[in-house]
CSV table of C-alpha atoms in Angstrom, one decimal:
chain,number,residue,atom,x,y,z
A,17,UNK,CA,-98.7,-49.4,-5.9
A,18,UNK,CA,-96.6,-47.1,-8.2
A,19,UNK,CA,-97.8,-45.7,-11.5
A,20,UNK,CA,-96.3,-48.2,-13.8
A,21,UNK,CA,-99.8,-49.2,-15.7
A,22,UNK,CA,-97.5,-50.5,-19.1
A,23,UNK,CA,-94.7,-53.0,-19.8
A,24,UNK,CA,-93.8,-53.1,-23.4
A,25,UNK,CA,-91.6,-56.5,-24.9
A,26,UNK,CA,-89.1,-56.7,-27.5
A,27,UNK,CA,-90.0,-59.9,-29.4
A,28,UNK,CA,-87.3,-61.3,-31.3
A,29,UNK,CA,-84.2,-62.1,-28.2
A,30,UNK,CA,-86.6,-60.7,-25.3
A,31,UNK,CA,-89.9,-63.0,-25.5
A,32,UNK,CA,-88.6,-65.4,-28.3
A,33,UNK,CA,-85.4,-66.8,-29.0
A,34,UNK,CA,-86.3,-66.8,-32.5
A,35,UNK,CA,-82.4,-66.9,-34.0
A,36,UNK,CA,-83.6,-70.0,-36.2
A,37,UNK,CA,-86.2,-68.6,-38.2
A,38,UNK,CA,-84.3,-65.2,-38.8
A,39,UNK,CA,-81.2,-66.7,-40.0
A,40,UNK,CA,-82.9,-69.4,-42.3
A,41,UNK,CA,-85.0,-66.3,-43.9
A,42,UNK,CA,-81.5,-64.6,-44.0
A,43,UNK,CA,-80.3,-67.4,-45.7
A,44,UNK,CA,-82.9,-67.3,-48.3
A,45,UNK,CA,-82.8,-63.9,-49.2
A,46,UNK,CA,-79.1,-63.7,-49.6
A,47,UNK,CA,-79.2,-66.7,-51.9
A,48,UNK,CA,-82.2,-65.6,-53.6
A,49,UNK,CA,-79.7,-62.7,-54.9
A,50,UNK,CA,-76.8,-65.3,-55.6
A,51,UNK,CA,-74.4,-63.6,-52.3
A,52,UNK,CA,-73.6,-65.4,-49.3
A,53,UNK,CA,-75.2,-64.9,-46.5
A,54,UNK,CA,-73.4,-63.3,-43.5
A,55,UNK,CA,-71.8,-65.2,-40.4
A,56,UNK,CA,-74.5,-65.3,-37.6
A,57,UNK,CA,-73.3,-62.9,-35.2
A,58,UNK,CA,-73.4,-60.3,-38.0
A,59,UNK,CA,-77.2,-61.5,-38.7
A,60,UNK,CA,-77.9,-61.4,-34.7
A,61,UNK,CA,-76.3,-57.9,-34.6
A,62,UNK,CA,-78.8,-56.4,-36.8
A,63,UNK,CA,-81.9,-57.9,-34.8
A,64,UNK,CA,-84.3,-55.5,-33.6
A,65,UNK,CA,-83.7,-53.2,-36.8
A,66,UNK,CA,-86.5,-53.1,-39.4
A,67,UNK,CA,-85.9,-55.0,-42.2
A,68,UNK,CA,-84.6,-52.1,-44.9
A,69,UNK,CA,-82.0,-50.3,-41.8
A,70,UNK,CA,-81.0,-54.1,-41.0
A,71,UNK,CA,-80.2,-55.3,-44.7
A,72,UNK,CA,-78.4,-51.3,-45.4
A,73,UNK,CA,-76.3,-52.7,-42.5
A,74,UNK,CA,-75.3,-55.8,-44.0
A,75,UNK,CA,-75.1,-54.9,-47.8
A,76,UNK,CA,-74.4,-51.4,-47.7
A,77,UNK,CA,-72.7,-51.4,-51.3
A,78,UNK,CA,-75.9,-52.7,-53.1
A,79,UNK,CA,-78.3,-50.5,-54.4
A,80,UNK,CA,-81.6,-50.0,-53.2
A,81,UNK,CA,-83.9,-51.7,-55.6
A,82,UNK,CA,-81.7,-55.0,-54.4
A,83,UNK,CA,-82.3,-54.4,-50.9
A,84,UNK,CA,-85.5,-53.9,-51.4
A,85,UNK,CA,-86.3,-57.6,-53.3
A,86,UNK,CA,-84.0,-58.8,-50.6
A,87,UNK,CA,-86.5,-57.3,-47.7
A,88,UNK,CA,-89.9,-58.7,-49.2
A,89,UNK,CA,-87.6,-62.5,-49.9
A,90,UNK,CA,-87.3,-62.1,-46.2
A,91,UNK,CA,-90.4,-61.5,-45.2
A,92,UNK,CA,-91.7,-63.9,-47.4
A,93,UNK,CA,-89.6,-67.1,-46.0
A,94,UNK,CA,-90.0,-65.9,-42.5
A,95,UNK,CA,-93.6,-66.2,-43.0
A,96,UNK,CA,-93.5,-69.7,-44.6
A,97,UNK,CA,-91.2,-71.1,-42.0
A,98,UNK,CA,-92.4,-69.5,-38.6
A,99,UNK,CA,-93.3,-72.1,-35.8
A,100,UNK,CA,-92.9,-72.6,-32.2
A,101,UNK,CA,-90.1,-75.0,-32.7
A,102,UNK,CA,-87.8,-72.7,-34.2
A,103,UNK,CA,-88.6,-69.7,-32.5
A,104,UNK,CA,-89.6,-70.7,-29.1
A,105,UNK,CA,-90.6,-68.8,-26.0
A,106,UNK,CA,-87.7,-68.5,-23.5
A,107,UNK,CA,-87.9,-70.3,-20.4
A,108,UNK,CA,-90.5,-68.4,-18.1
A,109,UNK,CA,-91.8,-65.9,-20.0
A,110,UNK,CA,-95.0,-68.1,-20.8
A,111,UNK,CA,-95.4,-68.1,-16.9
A,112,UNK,CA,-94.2,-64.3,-16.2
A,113,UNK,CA,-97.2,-63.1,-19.5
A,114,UNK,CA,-99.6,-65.4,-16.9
A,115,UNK,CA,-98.7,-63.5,-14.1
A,116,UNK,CA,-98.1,-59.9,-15.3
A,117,UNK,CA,-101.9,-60.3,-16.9
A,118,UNK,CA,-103.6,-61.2,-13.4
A,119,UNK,CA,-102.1,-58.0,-11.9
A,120,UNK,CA,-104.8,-55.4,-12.5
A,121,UNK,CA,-104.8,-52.7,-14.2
A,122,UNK,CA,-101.5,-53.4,-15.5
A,123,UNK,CA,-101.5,-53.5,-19.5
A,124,UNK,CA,-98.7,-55.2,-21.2
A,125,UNK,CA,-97.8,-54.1,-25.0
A,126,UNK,CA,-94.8,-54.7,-27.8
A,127,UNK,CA,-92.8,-52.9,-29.7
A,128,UNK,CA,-90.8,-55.0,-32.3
A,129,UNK,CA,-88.8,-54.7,-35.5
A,130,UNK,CA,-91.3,-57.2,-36.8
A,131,UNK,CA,-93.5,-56.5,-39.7
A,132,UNK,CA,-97.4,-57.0,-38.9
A,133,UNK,CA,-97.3,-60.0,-40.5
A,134,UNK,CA,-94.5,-61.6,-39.1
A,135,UNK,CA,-96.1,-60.5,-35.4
A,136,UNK,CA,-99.2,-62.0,-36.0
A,137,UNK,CA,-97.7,-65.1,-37.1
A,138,UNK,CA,-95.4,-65.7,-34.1
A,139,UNK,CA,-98.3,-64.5,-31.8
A,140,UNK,CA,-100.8,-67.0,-33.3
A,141,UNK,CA,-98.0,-70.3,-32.9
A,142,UNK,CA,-97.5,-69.5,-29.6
A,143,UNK,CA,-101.2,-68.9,-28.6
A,144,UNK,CA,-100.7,-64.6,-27.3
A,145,UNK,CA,-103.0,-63.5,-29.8
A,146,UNK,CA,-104.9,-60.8,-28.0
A,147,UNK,CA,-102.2,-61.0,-24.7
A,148,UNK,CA,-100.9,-57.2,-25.9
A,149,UNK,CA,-103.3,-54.1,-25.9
A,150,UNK,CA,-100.8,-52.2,-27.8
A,151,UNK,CA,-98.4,-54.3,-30.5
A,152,UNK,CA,-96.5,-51.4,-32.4
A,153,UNK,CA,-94.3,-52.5,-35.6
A,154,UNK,CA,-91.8,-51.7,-38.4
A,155,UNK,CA,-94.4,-51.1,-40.7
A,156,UNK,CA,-95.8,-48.1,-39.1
A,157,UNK,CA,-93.0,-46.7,-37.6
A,158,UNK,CA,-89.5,-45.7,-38.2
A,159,UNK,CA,-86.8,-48.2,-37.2
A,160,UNK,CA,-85.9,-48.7,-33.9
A,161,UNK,CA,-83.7,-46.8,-31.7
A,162,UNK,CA,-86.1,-44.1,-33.1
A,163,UNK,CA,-89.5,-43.4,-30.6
A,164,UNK,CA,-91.8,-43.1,-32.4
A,165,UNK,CA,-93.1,-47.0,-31.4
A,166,UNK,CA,-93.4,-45.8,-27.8
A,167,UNK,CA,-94.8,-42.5,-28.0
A,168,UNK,CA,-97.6,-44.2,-30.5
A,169,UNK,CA,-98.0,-46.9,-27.4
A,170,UNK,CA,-98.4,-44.2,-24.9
A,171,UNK,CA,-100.8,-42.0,-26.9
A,172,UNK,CA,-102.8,-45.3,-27.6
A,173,UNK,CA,-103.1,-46.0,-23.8
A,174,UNK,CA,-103.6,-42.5,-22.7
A,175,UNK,CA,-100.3,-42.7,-20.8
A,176,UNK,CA,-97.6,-41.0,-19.7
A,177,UNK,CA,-94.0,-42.2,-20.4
A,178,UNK,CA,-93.5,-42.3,-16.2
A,179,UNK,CA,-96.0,-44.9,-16.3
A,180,UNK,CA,-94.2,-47.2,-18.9
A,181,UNK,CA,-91.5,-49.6,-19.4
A,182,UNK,CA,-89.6,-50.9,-22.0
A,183,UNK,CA,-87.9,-54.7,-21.7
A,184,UNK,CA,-85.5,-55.7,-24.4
A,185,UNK,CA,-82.2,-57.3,-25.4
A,186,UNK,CA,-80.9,-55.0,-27.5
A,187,UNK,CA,-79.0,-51.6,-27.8
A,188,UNK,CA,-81.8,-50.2,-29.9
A,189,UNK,CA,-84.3,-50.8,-27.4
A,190,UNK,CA,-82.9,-49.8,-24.5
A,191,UNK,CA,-81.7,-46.4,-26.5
A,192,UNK,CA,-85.6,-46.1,-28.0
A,193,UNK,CA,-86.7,-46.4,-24.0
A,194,UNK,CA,-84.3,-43.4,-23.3
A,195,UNK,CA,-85.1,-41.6,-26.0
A,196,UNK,CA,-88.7,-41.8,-25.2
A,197,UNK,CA,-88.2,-41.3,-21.6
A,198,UNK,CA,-89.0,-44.5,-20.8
A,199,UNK,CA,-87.3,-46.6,-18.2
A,200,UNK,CA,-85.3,-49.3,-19.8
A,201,UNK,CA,-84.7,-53.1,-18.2
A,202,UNK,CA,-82.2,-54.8,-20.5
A,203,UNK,CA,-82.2,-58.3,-20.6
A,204,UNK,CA,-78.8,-60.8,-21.5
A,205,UNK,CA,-80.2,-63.7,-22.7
A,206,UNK,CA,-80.8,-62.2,-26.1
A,207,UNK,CA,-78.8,-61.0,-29.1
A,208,UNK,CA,-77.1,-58.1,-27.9
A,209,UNK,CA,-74.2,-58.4,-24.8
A,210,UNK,CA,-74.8,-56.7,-21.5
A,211,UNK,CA,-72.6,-54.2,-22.2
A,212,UNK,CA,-74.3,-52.9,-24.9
A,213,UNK,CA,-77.3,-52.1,-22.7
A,214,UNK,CA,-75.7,-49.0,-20.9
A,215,UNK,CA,-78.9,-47.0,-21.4
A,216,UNK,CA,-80.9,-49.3,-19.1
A,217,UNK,CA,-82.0,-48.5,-15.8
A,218,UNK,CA,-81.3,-52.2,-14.7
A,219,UNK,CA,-80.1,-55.4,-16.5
A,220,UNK,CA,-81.4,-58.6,-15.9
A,221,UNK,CA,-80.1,-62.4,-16.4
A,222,UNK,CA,-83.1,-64.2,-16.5
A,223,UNK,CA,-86.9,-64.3,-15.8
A,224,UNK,CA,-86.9,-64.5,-12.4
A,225,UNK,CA,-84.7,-61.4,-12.1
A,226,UNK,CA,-87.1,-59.6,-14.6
A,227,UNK,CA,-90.3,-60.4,-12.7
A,228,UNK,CA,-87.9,-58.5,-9.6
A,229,UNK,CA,-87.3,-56.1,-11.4
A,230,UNK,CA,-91.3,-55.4,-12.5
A,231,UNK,CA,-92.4,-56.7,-9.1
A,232,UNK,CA,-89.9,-53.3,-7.7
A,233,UNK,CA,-91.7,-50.9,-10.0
A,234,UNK,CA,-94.7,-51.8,-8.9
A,235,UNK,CA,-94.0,-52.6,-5.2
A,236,UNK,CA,-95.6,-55.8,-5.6
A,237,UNK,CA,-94.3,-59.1,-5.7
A,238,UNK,CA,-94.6,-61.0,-8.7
């Protein structure tokens, strides 16, 4: 077996298409400040950001203190509204978690945009409490492509970043991965298109191909 002993997940477009409950807590914070909300690929172009970069992007011209009542409205509806219906797992990740976990000595982790809060919501509807050794989010870290999420993973864990990878659907994650010295397996079925994920060392279409792609790294089949 190779040295890869971590696999870190993007949530939000990686594990979860969670699109519904962003967009609704979008919706409310935007008309909690009497705007309109943005179009939806604007809102899904900003996922994987924290919450203050993502709302800079998409209301540049307003001043801080706005922002920052439109950050905590967010947080606040995404917290009422969060359930497995409207943010669902994607098709076979419940069964790739199951199989990852009975490899041994293989530790699986995240690194998400999320608040804490938000996280341990979405982890409690979908029963993964406790799945993740390491669960690193915005609150403690600068946003994403920034790696400082991944180094605090690796220094966690004891590891080196040889031994890690980073799965995501975005452009920020595949860019934190690199930045970090991670390797980098973008996935499509998320927010971000395929050609956005140039920094990856592979790119995946769907669960099968990502178990591949893990099942590689570790010279195992999966």
């Amino acid at each position: 077996m190779t040295d890869l002993k971590l696999v870190i997940f993007d949530v939000d477009g990686t594990l979860v298409d969670s699109q519904g409950d962003i967009l609704g807590a979008m919706s409310a914070a935007f008309a909690a400040e009497g705007l309109v909300a943005p179009d939806r690929p604007d809102v899904l172009r900003i996922v994987g950001l924290s919450l203050p970069q993502a709302m800079e992007q998409l209301v540049p011209d307003l001043g801080a203190v706005q922002r920052t009542r439109m950050v905590e409205t967010y947080k606040a509806a995404y917290a009422a509204q969060v359930t497995c219906t409207a943010s669902p797992l994607y098709d076979g990740i419940p069964e790739l978690l199951d199989r990852l976990g009975d490899i041994d000595d293989l530790l699986l982790g995240v690194a998400t945009g999320k608040s804490r809060r938000g996280l341990s919501r979405l982890l409690k509807a979908h029963g993964l409490t406790g799945r993740f050794v390491t669960t690193q989010v915005a609150d403690d870290h600068p946003s994403k492509p920034h790696p400082a999420m991944l180094f605090s993973a690796l220094d966690e864990l004891g590891l080196d970043a040889a031994q890690a990878v980073m799965i995501g659907d975005t452009s920020y994650d595949m860019d934190m991965a690199e930045a970090a010295g991670i390797r980098g397996i973008g996935v499509t079925w998320g927010y971000h298109p395929a050609d956005a994920l140039g920094a990856a060392v592979r790119v995946v279409n769907d669960t099968q191909e990502l178990a591949g792609a893990i099942g590689d790294m570790l010279e195992v089949t999966i």
